[in-house]
Amino acid sequence: MRIGLVGAGPWARSVHAPAIAGHPRWTAAGVWARRPAMAAEVAAISGGPVHDRFDDLLDAADAVAFAVPPQVQGELAARAAAAGKHVVLEKPLAADLAAAERAAAAIDDAGVCSATVLTLRFDPAIRSWLDAVPAGPHGPDSTGTARWLSGALLGGPFATSAWRAEHGALLDVGPHLIDLLDAALGPVTGVDQARRDEPDLWRIGLAHAGGARSSLTLSLRIPVDPTEFEVSVVGAAGRHRLDTRPADPVACYARLLDDLADAVAAGDPRLPVDARRALHLQRIVDEVRRTAGQ
């Protein structure tokens, strides 16, 4: 099967392209990006040609992987799905909730397979951690906590990303941690509290379907290296602590491509991290922003 790549930023260069290039079940269909010179650099990593138009990439591919800002992805993902292409989606799904709902509906209506780049889900240690937590939803006698503190926006390849600079940790790493707590404790049903302080420090409280509660602390502007990362579930569900962030996102992404290939081969568009999952997470993020007055 052929997979094309849209985008030529640091994540496309360091994760998407190497994973596509090395995958045994996907063949690179090329790259399209707004800046042809950067597209050529990414194409040299992933393989395949540089396409002059997005529609040309669609014609060459069976699936399309997106590594673009959310305000771009929402529209293009809907176009790819309408053309019958399976999609690999970055998070957040779109620039706002209305656009995310339109994109998810287009993907659902087309019946194509979709996978969201929630790379933590594809790390063996994190999968083992999730498997060890008893199936939920869990009640008020269980609680969860999550922490992701780093200096990623103080310098380095992602510091110049406009959408990350504007929205900070909530839109970038927030979906990862919300996804893990949601999977471990039960579906998030509401936001108890949310606050954003400087420097881009988010404190969030979530309610889960069975009555469990969880809390998150997020920032990408804390001068700390390496990243402070931890997810825990404690209470009647047991004591489950995870404090190791995946060191190899390319390997995680390759496992995502494995699952997508399996879904395409089976003709089953439902994956645990599909576009509906991305929309669920965006609804939670949208409520967090509104609760915090953002």
PDB file of C-alpha atoms in Angstrom:
ATOM      1  CA  MET A   1       0.000   0.000   0.000  1.00  0.00           C
ATOM      2  CA  ARG A   2       1.132   3.527  -0.755  1.00  0.00           C
ATOM      3  CA  ILE A   3       1.192   6.310   1.825  1.00  0.00           C
ATOM      4  CA  GLY A   4       1.840   9.973   1.118  1.00  0.00           C
ATOM      5  CA  LEU A   5       3.048  12.584   3.592  1.00  0.00           C
ATOM      6  CA  VAL A   6       1.677  16.116   3.915  1.00  0.00           C
ATOM      7  CA  GLY A   7       3.963  18.578   5.680  1.00  0.00           C
ATOM      8  CA  ALA A   8       7.674  19.216   6.020  1.00  0.00           C
ATOM      9  CA  GLY A   9       8.146  20.500   9.565  1.00  0.00           C
ATOM     10  CA  PRO A  10      10.322  19.007  12.323  1.00  0.00           C
ATOM     11  CA  TRP A  11       7.871  16.229  13.261  1.00  0.00           C
ATOM     12  CA  ALA A  12       7.480  15.198   9.602  1.00  0.00           C
ATOM     13  CA  ARG A  13      11.251  15.151   9.247  1.00  0.00           C
ATOM     14  CA  SER A  14      12.120  13.355  12.490  1.00  0.00           C
ATOM     15  CA  VAL A  15       9.205  10.905  12.943  1.00  0.00           C
ATOM     16  CA  HIS A  16       6.773  10.541  10.036  1.00  0.00           C
ATOM     17  CA  ALA A  17       9.324  10.287   7.239  1.00  0.00           C
ATOM     18  CA  PRO A  18      11.759   7.820   8.884  1.00  0.00           C
ATOM     19  CA  ALA A  19       8.893   5.553  10.005  1.00  0.00           C
ATOM     20  CA  ILE A  20       7.390   5.503   6.505  1.00  0.00           C
ATOM     21  CA  ALA A  21      10.774   4.891   4.886  1.00  0.00           C
ATOM     22  CA  GLY A  22      11.495   1.886   7.077  1.00  0.00           C
ATOM     23  CA  HIS A  23       8.056   0.290   7.129  1.00  0.00           C
ATOM     24  CA  PRO A  24       7.701  -3.105   5.417  1.00  0.00           C
ATOM     25  CA  ARG A  25       3.989  -2.771   4.607  1.00  0.00           C
ATOM     26  CA  TRP A  26       3.801   0.794   3.331  1.00  0.00           C
ATOM     27  CA  THR A  27       5.495   2.287   0.274  1.00  0.00           C
ATOM     28  CA  ALA A  28       6.204   6.018   0.199  1.00  0.00           C
ATOM     29  CA  ALA A  29       3.959   7.807  -2.300  1.00  0.00           C
ATOM     30  CA  GLY A  30       5.816  11.100  -1.933  1.00  0.00           C
ATOM     31  CA  VAL A  31       5.487  14.396  -0.103  1.00  0.00           C
ATOM     32  CA  TRP A  32       3.496  17.576  -0.563  1.00  0.00           C
ATOM     33  CA  ALA A  33       4.126  20.772   1.411  1.00  0.00           C
ATOM     34  CA  ARG A  34       3.720  24.503   0.886  1.00  0.00           C
ATOM     35  CA  ARG A  35       7.497  24.953   0.603  1.00  0.00           C
ATOM     36  CA  PRO A  36       8.874  22.716  -2.172  1.00  0.00           C
ATOM     37  CA  ALA A  37      12.482  22.921  -0.993  1.00  0.00           C
ATOM     38  CA  MET A  38      11.578  21.588   2.445  1.00  0.00           C
ATOM     39  CA  ALA A  39       9.295  18.980   0.871  1.00  0.00           C
ATOM     40  CA  ALA A  40      12.266  17.762  -1.158  1.00  0.00           C
ATOM     41  CA  GLU A  41      14.334  17.330   2.010  1.00  0.00           C
ATOM     42  CA  VAL A  42      11.589  15.288   3.682  1.00  0.00           C
ATOM     43  CA  ALA A  43      11.007  13.248   0.501  1.00  0.00           C
ATOM     44  CA  ALA A  44      14.679  12.323   0.516  1.00  0.00           C
ATOM     45  CA  ILE A  45      14.106  10.743   3.938  1.00  0.00           C
ATOM     46  CA  SER A  46      10.739   9.048   3.324  1.00  0.00           C
ATOM     47  CA  GLY A  47      11.209   8.192  -0.342  1.00  0.00           C
ATOM     48  CA  GLY A  48       8.980   8.966  -3.295  1.00  0.00           C
ATOM     49  CA  PRO A  49       8.646  12.170  -5.304  1.00  0.00           C
ATOM     50  CA  VAL A  50       7.724  15.716  -4.344  1.00  0.00           C
ATOM     51  CA  HIS A  51       4.215  16.552  -5.562  1.00  0.00           C
ATOM     52  CA  ASP A  52       3.350  20.024  -6.809  1.00  0.00           C
ATOM     53  CA  ARG A  53      -0.283  19.825  -5.689  1.00  0.00           C
ATOM     54  CA  PHE A  54      -2.138  18.155  -2.841  1.00  0.00           C
ATOM     55  CA  ASP A  55      -4.463  16.523  -5.378  1.00  0.00           C
ATOM     56  CA  ASP A  56      -1.457  14.963  -7.114  1.00  0.00           C
ATOM     57  CA  LEU A  57      -0.439  13.348  -3.842  1.00  0.00           C
ATOM     58  CA  LEU A  58      -3.975  12.024  -3.389  1.00  0.00           C
ATOM     59  CA  ASP A  59      -3.853  10.441  -6.848  1.00  0.00           C
ATOM     60  CA  ALA A  60      -0.599   8.664  -5.974  1.00  0.00           C
ATOM     61  CA  ALA A  61      -1.564   7.349  -2.522  1.00  0.00           C
ATOM     62  CA  ASP A  62      -3.859   4.863  -0.802  1.00  0.00           C
ATOM     63  CA  ALA A  63      -3.392   6.669   2.521  1.00  0.00           C
ATOM     64  CA  VAL A  64      -2.244  10.133   3.585  1.00  0.00           C
ATOM     65  CA  ALA A  65      -0.310  11.016   6.738  1.00  0.00           C
ATOM     66  CA  PHE A  66      -0.615  14.591   7.994  1.00  0.00           C
ATOM     67  CA  ALA A  67       2.134  16.522   9.774  1.00  0.00           C
ATOM     68  CA  VAL A  68       0.678  20.025   9.516  1.00  0.00           C
ATOM     69  CA  PRO A  69      -0.850  22.606  11.893  1.00  0.00           C
ATOM     70  CA  PRO A  70      -4.430  21.917  13.042  1.00  0.00           C
ATOM     71  CA  GLN A  71      -5.876  24.812  11.025  1.00  0.00           C
ATOM     72  CA  VAL A  72      -4.566  23.119   7.870  1.00  0.00           C
ATOM     73  CA  GLN A  73      -5.268  19.496   8.756  1.00  0.00           C
ATOM     74  CA  GLY A  74      -9.017  19.829   9.328  1.00  0.00           C
ATOM     75  CA  GLU A  75      -9.798  20.823   5.744  1.00  0.00           C
ATOM     76  CA  LEU A  76      -7.224  18.626   4.001  1.00  0.00           C
ATOM     77  CA  ALA A  77      -8.124  15.495   5.976  1.00  0.00           C
ATOM     78  CA  ALA A  78     -11.759  15.870   4.944  1.00  0.00           C
ATOM     79  CA  ARG A  79     -10.672  16.201   1.298  1.00  0.00           C
ATOM     80  CA  ALA A  80      -8.470  13.120   1.541  1.00  0.00           C
ATOM     81  CA  ALA A  81     -11.283  11.058   3.078  1.00  0.00           C
ATOM     82  CA  ALA A  82     -13.735  12.218   0.403  1.00  0.00           C
ATOM     83  CA  ALA A  83     -11.224  10.942  -2.160  1.00  0.00           C
ATOM     84  CA  GLY A  84     -11.302   7.529  -0.485  1.00  0.00           C
ATOM     85  CA  LYS A  85      -7.914   7.773   1.200  1.00  0.00           C
ATOM     86  CA  HIS A  86      -7.155   6.399   4.635  1.00  0.00           C
ATOM     87  CA  VAL A  87      -5.693   9.034   6.944  1.00  0.00           C
ATOM     88  CA  VAL A  88      -3.101   9.364   9.689  1.00  0.00           C
ATOM     89  CA  LEU A  89      -4.005  12.400  11.777  1.00  0.00           C
ATOM     90  CA  GLU A  90      -2.014  14.644  14.044  1.00  0.00           C
ATOM     91  CA  LYS A  91      -3.610  16.039  17.180  1.00  0.00           C
ATOM     92  CA  PRO A  92      -5.487  18.247  17.619  1.00  0.00           C
ATOM     93  CA  LEU A  93      -7.692  17.209  14.735  1.00  0.00           C
ATOM     94  CA  ALA A  94      -8.518  20.764  13.643  1.00  0.00           C
ATOM     95  CA  ALA A  95      -8.221  24.404  14.685  1.00  0.00           C
ATOM     96  CA  ASP A  96     -11.497  24.426  16.619  1.00  0.00           C
ATOM     97  CA  LEU A  97     -14.238  22.056  17.671  1.00  0.00           C
ATOM     98  CA  ALA A  98     -16.596  22.869  14.790  1.00  0.00           C
ATOM     99  CA  ALA A  99     -13.879  22.152  12.225  1.00  0.00           C
ATOM    100  CA  ALA A 100     -12.944  18.948  14.054  1.00  0.00           C
ATOM    101  CA  GLU A 101     -16.549  17.775  13.965  1.00  0.00           C
ATOM    102  CA  ARG A 102     -16.702  18.411  10.221  1.00  0.00           C
ATOM    103  CA  ALA A 103     -13.461  16.532   9.601  1.00  0.00           C
ATOM    104  CA  ALA A 104     -14.494  13.553  11.740  1.00  0.00           C
ATOM    105  CA  ALA A 105     -17.891  13.414  10.026  1.00  0.00           C
ATOM    106  CA  ALA A 106     -16.252  13.442   6.584  1.00  0.00           C
ATOM    107  CA  ILE A 107     -13.935  10.590   7.588  1.00  0.00           C
ATOM    108  CA  ASP A 108     -16.837   8.618   9.070  1.00  0.00           C
ATOM    109  CA  ASP A 109     -19.043   9.194   6.025  1.00  0.00           C
ATOM    110  CA  ALA A 110     -16.272   8.049   3.666  1.00  0.00           C
ATOM    111  CA  GLY A 111     -15.779   4.803   5.596  1.00  0.00           C
ATOM    112  CA  VAL A 112     -11.998   5.063   5.397  1.00  0.00           C
ATOM    113  CA  CYS A 113      -9.633   3.959   8.145  1.00  0.00           C
ATOM    114  CA  SER A 114      -8.074   6.608  10.366  1.00  0.00           C
ATOM    115  CA  ALA A 115      -5.425   6.665  13.063  1.00  0.00           C
ATOM    116  CA  THR A 116      -4.408   9.547  15.320  1.00  0.00           C
ATOM    117  CA  VAL A 117      -0.741  10.029  16.216  1.00  0.00           C
ATOM    118  CA  LEU A 118      -1.176   9.322  19.918  1.00  0.00           C
ATOM    119  CA  THR A 119       2.280   7.784  19.936  1.00  0.00           C
ATOM    120  CA  LEU A 120       2.276   7.044  23.677  1.00  0.00           C
ATOM    121  CA  ARG A 121      -0.369   4.389  23.056  1.00  0.00           C
ATOM    122  CA  PHE A 122       2.078   2.471  20.872  1.00  0.00           C
ATOM    123  CA  ASP A 123       4.932   2.224  23.370  1.00  0.00           C
ATOM    124  CA  PRO A 124       5.276  -1.295  24.865  1.00  0.00           C
ATOM    125  CA  ALA A 125       5.783  -0.012  28.425  1.00  0.00           C
ATOM    126  CA  ILE A 126       2.709   2.197  28.251  1.00  0.00           C
ATOM    127  CA  ARG A 127       0.638  -0.578  26.716  1.00  0.00           C
ATOM    128  CA  SER A 128       1.692  -2.823  29.606  1.00  0.00           C
ATOM    129  CA  TRP A 129       0.783  -0.076  32.085  1.00  0.00           C
ATOM    130  CA  LEU A 130      -2.682   0.298  30.567  1.00  0.00           C
ATOM    131  CA  ASP A 131      -3.185  -3.483  30.497  1.00  0.00           C
ATOM    132  CA  ALA A 132      -2.310  -3.663  34.208  1.00  0.00           C
ATOM    133  CA  VAL A 133      -5.048  -1.198  35.201  1.00  0.00           C
ATOM    134  CA  PRO A 134      -8.328  -3.126  35.739  1.00  0.00           C
ATOM    135  CA  ALA A 135     -11.001  -2.371  33.177  1.00  0.00           C
ATOM    136  CA  GLY A 136     -13.119   0.659  34.074  1.00  0.00           C
ATOM    137  CA  PRO A 137     -14.950   2.888  34.396  1.00  0.00           C
ATOM    138  CA  HIS A 138     -13.645   3.316  37.931  1.00  0.00           C
ATOM    139  CA  GLY A 139     -15.531   4.873  40.831  1.00  0.00           C
ATOM    140  CA  PRO A 140     -14.775   7.788  43.158  1.00  0.00           C
ATOM    141  CA  ASP A 141     -12.431   5.556  45.162  1.00  0.00           C
ATOM    142  CA  SER A 142      -9.866   5.778  42.349  1.00  0.00           C
ATOM    143  CA  THR A 143      -7.955   8.805  41.154  1.00  0.00           C
ATOM    144  CA  GLY A 144      -5.447   9.600  38.450  1.00  0.00           C
ATOM    145  CA  THR A 145      -2.687  12.160  38.051  1.00  0.00           C
ATOM    146  CA  ALA A 146      -0.567  13.163  35.066  1.00  0.00           C
ATOM    147  CA  ARG A 147       2.377  15.527  34.675  1.00  0.00           C
ATOM    148  CA  TRP A 148       4.278  16.700  31.584  1.00  0.00           C
ATOM    149  CA  LEU A 149       6.737  19.542  32.174  1.00  0.00           C
ATOM    150  CA  SER A 150       9.418  20.447  29.652  1.00  0.00           C
ATOM    151  CA  GLY A 151      11.214  23.344  28.013  1.00  0.00           C
ATOM    152  CA  ALA A 152      10.330  22.343  24.454  1.00  0.00           C
ATOM    153  CA  LEU A 153       9.001  25.807  23.593  1.00  0.00           C
ATOM    154  CA  LEU A 154      11.980  27.641  25.089  1.00  0.00           C
ATOM    155  CA  GLY A 155      14.236  26.507  22.244  1.00  0.00           C
ATOM    156  CA  GLY A 156      14.756  23.743  19.741  1.00  0.00           C
ATOM    157  CA  PRO A 157      12.839  22.705  16.610  1.00  0.00           C
ATOM    158  CA  PHE A 158       9.320  23.205  17.984  1.00  0.00           C
ATOM    159  CA  ALA A 159       9.874  26.638  19.536  1.00  0.00           C
ATOM    160  CA  THR A 160       9.070  28.371  16.222  1.00  0.00           C
ATOM    161  CA  SER A 161       5.761  26.549  15.727  1.00  0.00           C
ATOM    162  CA  ALA A 162       3.092  29.279  15.664  1.00  0.00           C
ATOM    163  CA  TRP A 163       0.184  27.167  16.868  1.00  0.00           C
ATOM    164  CA  ARG A 164       2.241  25.667  19.704  1.00  0.00           C
ATOM    165  CA  ALA A 165       3.430  29.131  20.718  1.00  0.00           C
ATOM    166  CA  GLU A 166      -0.177  30.368  20.870  1.00  0.00           C
ATOM    167  CA  HIS A 167      -1.846  27.429  22.597  1.00  0.00           C
ATOM    168  CA  GLY A 168       1.073  25.887  24.475  1.00  0.00           C
ATOM    169  CA  ALA A 169       1.073  22.544  26.208  1.00  0.00           C
ATOM    170  CA  LEU A 170      -2.684  22.009  26.258  1.00  0.00           C
ATOM    171  CA  LEU A 171      -3.046  21.425  22.519  1.00  0.00           C
ATOM    172  CA  ASP A 172       0.335  19.762  22.023  1.00  0.00           C
ATOM    173  CA  VAL A 173       0.851  17.260  24.859  1.00  0.00           C
ATOM    174  CA  GLY A 174      -2.532  17.610  26.571  1.00  0.00           C
ATOM    175  CA  PRO A 175      -4.295  15.136  24.234  1.00  0.00           C
ATOM    176  CA  HIS A 176      -1.669  12.477  25.008  1.00  0.00           C
ATOM    177  CA  LEU A 177      -2.209  12.612  28.768  1.00  0.00           C
ATOM    178  CA  ILE A 178      -5.975  13.062  28.596  1.00  0.00           C
ATOM    179  CA  ASP A 179      -6.096  10.010  26.321  1.00  0.00           C
ATOM    180  CA  LEU A 180      -4.158   7.873  28.815  1.00  0.00           C
ATOM    181  CA  LEU A 181      -6.251   8.929  31.820  1.00  0.00           C
ATOM    182  CA  ASP A 182      -9.452   8.440  29.816  1.00  0.00           C
ATOM    183  CA  ALA A 183      -8.332   4.953  28.772  1.00  0.00           C
ATOM    184  CA  ALA A 184      -7.245   3.996  32.295  1.00  0.00           C
ATOM    185  CA  LEU A 185     -10.063   5.419  34.446  1.00  0.00           C
ATOM    186  CA  GLY A 186     -13.001   5.560  32.041  1.00  0.00           C
ATOM    187  CA  PRO A 187     -14.348   8.155  29.605  1.00  0.00           C
ATOM    188  CA  VAL A 188     -13.914  11.783  30.613  1.00  0.00           C
ATOM    189  CA  THR A 189     -17.367  13.307  31.077  1.00  0.00           C
ATOM    190  CA  GLY A 190     -16.502  16.824  32.190  1.00  0.00           C
ATOM    191  CA  VAL A 191     -13.953  19.361  33.350  1.00  0.00           C
ATOM    192  CA  ASP A 192     -14.051  20.128  37.071  1.00  0.00           C
ATOM    193  CA  GLN A 193     -11.550  22.990  36.901  1.00  0.00           C
ATOM    194  CA  ALA A 194      -8.934  24.454  34.574  1.00  0.00           C
ATOM    195  CA  ARG A 195      -6.429  27.246  34.999  1.00  0.00           C
ATOM    196  CA  ARG A 196      -3.562  28.587  32.912  1.00  0.00           C
ATOM    197  CA  ASP A 197      -0.749  30.556  34.552  1.00  0.00           C
ATOM    198  CA  GLU A 198       2.623  31.711  33.345  1.00  0.00           C
ATOM    199  CA  PRO A 199       4.786  30.209  32.030  1.00  0.00           C
ATOM    200  CA  ASP A 200       2.166  28.238  30.039  1.00  0.00           C
ATOM    201  CA  LEU A 201       1.346  26.233  33.175  1.00  0.00           C
ATOM    202  CA  TRP A 202      -1.948  24.364  32.981  1.00  0.00           C
ATOM    203  CA  ARG A 203      -3.684  22.800  35.988  1.00  0.00           C
ATOM    204  CA  ILE A 204      -6.712  20.723  35.007  1.00  0.00           C
ATOM    205  CA  GLY A 205      -9.223  18.558  36.864  1.00  0.00           C
ATOM    206  CA  LEU A 206     -11.314  15.966  35.007  1.00  0.00           C
ATOM    207  CA  ALA A 207     -14.396  13.903  35.896  1.00  0.00           C
ATOM    208  CA  HIS A 208     -14.759  10.349  34.577  1.00  0.00           C
ATOM    209  CA  ALA A 209     -17.834   8.271  33.798  1.00  0.00           C
ATOM    210  CA  GLY A 210     -17.725   6.032  36.874  1.00  0.00           C
ATOM    211  CA  GLY A 211     -17.068   8.849  39.315  1.00  0.00           C
ATOM    212  CA  ALA A 212     -13.262   8.767  39.331  1.00  0.00           C
ATOM    213  CA  ARG A 213     -11.401  12.055  39.204  1.00  0.00           C
ATOM    214  CA  SER A 214      -8.039  12.954  37.685  1.00  0.00           C
ATOM    215  CA  SER A 215      -5.724  15.955  37.601  1.00  0.00           C
ATOM    216  CA  LEU A 216      -3.118  17.136  35.095  1.00  0.00           C
ATOM    217  CA  THR A 217      -0.219  19.590  35.222  1.00  0.00           C
ATOM    218  CA  LEU A 218       1.222  20.656  31.864  1.00  0.00           C
ATOM    219  CA  SER A 219       3.806  23.093  30.564  1.00  0.00           C
ATOM    220  CA  LEU A 220       6.280  23.276  27.685  1.00  0.00           C
ATOM    221  CA  ARG A 221       7.976  26.395  29.033  1.00  0.00           C
ATOM    222  CA  ILE A 222       9.548  25.106  32.227  1.00  0.00           C
ATOM    223  CA  PRO A 223      13.384  25.151  32.085  1.00  0.00           C
ATOM    224  CA  VAL A 224      13.881  21.474  32.847  1.00  0.00           C
ATOM    225  CA  ASP A 225      15.739  18.740  30.979  1.00  0.00           C
ATOM    226  CA  PRO A 226      14.951  15.910  30.698  1.00  0.00           C
ATOM    227  CA  THR A 227      11.173  16.204  30.580  1.00  0.00           C
ATOM    228  CA  GLU A 228       9.235  15.547  33.783  1.00  0.00           C
ATOM    229  CA  PHE A 229       6.676  12.890  32.852  1.00  0.00           C
ATOM    230  CA  GLU A 230       4.422  10.792  35.034  1.00  0.00           C
ATOM    231  CA  VAL A 231       0.979   9.162  34.873  1.00  0.00           C
ATOM    232  CA  SER A 232      -0.508   7.384  37.887  1.00  0.00           C
ATOM    233  CA  VAL A 233      -3.716   5.638  38.883  1.00  0.00           C
ATOM    234  CA  VAL A 234      -4.248   4.991  42.609  1.00  0.00           C
ATOM    235  CA  GLY A 235      -7.137   3.654  44.687  1.00  0.00           C
ATOM    236  CA  ALA A 236      -9.497   0.726  44.383  1.00  0.00           C
ATOM    237  CA  ALA A 237      -8.091   0.205  40.896  1.00  0.00           C
ATOM    238  CA  GLY A 238      -4.728  -0.524  42.538  1.00  0.00           C
ATOM    239  CA  ARG A 239      -1.487   1.427  42.409  1.00  0.00           C
ATOM    240  CA  HIS A 240      -0.159   1.949  38.899  1.00  0.00           C
ATOM    241  CA  ARG A 241       2.639   4.434  38.210  1.00  0.00           C
ATOM    242  CA  LEU A 242       4.343   5.210  34.924  1.00  0.00           C
ATOM    243  CA  ASP A 243       7.262   7.626  34.838  1.00  0.00           C
ATOM    244  CA  THR A 244       9.093   6.736  31.622  1.00  0.00           C
ATOM    245  CA  ARG A 245       8.225   8.612  28.451  1.00  0.00           C
ATOM    246  CA  PRO A 246       8.858   6.683  25.201  1.00  0.00           C
ATOM    247  CA  ALA A 247      12.360   7.357  23.912  1.00  0.00           C
ATOM    248  CA  ASP A 248      11.684   6.207  20.344  1.00  0.00           C
ATOM    249  CA  PRO A 249       8.684   7.943  18.741  1.00  0.00           C
ATOM    250  CA  VAL A 250       9.660   6.530  15.333  1.00  0.00           C
ATOM    251  CA  ALA A 251       9.163   2.976  16.612  1.00  0.00           C
ATOM    252  CA  CYS A 252       5.822   3.989  18.157  1.00  0.00           C
ATOM    253  CA  TYR A 253       4.729   5.557  14.877  1.00  0.00           C
ATOM    254  CA  ALA A 254       5.752   2.406  13.003  1.00  0.00           C
ATOM    255  CA  ARG A 255       3.479   0.349  15.280  1.00  0.00           C
ATOM    256  CA  LEU A 256       0.654   2.778  14.505  1.00  0.00           C
ATOM    257  CA  LEU A 257       1.261   2.115  10.802  1.00  0.00           C
ATOM    258  CA  ASP A 258       1.116  -1.632  11.560  1.00  0.00           C
ATOM    259  CA  ASP A 259      -2.327  -1.225  13.128  1.00  0.00           C
ATOM    260  CA  LEU A 260      -3.519   0.952  10.254  1.00  0.00           C
ATOM    261  CA  ALA A 261      -2.358  -1.638   7.714  1.00  0.00           C
ATOM    262  CA  ASP A 262      -4.203  -4.364   9.652  1.00  0.00           C
ATOM    263  CA  ALA A 263      -7.388  -2.267   9.705  1.00  0.00           C
ATOM    264  CA  VAL A 264      -7.189  -1.564   5.976  1.00  0.00           C
ATOM    265  CA  ALA A 265      -6.594  -5.255   5.213  1.00  0.00           C
ATOM    266  CA  ALA A 266      -9.559  -6.247   7.399  1.00  0.00           C
ATOM    267  CA  GLY A 267     -11.824  -3.544   6.003  1.00  0.00           C
ATOM    268  CA  ASP A 268     -12.522  -2.360   9.552  1.00  0.00           C
ATOM    269  CA  PRO A 269     -12.338   1.435   9.948  1.00  0.00           C
ATOM    270  CA  ARG A 270     -12.603   1.399  13.736  1.00  0.00           C
ATOM    271  CA  LEU A 271      -9.306   1.742  15.572  1.00  0.00           C
ATOM    272  CA  PRO A 272      -8.885   2.690  19.255  1.00  0.00           C
ATOM    273  CA  VAL A 273      -7.111   5.884  18.138  1.00  0.00           C
ATOM    274  CA  ASP A 274      -9.262   6.754  15.120  1.00  0.00           C
ATOM    275  CA  ALA A 275     -10.769  10.120  14.144  1.00  0.00           C
ATOM    276  CA  ARG A 276     -13.621   9.627  16.590  1.00  0.00           C
ATOM    277  CA  ARG A 277     -11.062   9.348  19.365  1.00  0.00           C
ATOM    278  CA  ALA A 278      -9.398  12.532  18.127  1.00  0.00           C
ATOM    279  CA  LEU A 279     -12.767  14.298  18.191  1.00  0.00           C
ATOM    280  CA  HIS A 280     -13.505  13.050  21.724  1.00  0.00           C
ATOM    281  CA  LEU A 281     -10.180  14.460  22.912  1.00  0.00           C
ATOM    282  CA  GLN A 282     -10.759  17.756  21.124  1.00  0.00           C
ATOM    283  CA  ARG A 283     -14.122  18.148  22.848  1.00  0.00           C
ATOM    284  CA  ILE A 284     -12.398  17.752  26.210  1.00  0.00           C
ATOM    285  CA  VAL A 285      -9.648  20.211  25.256  1.00  0.00           C
ATOM    286  CA  ASP A 286     -12.273  22.693  24.077  1.00  0.00           C
ATOM    287  CA  GLU A 287     -14.073  22.453  27.440  1.00  0.00           C
ATOM    288  CA  VAL A 288     -10.755  22.924  29.264  1.00  0.00           C
ATOM    289  CA  ARG A 289     -10.089  26.102  27.285  1.00  0.00           C
ATOM    290  CA  ARG A 290     -13.557  27.481  27.958  1.00  0.00           C
ATOM    291  CA  THR A 291     -13.338  26.641  31.649  1.00  0.00           C
ATOM    292  CA  ALA A 292      -9.995  28.436  31.866  1.00  0.00           C
ATOM    293  CA  GLY A 293     -11.387  31.449  30.016  1.00  0.00           C
ATOM    294  CA  GLN A 294      -9.054  30.983  27.039  1.00  0.00           C
TER     295      GLN A 294
END
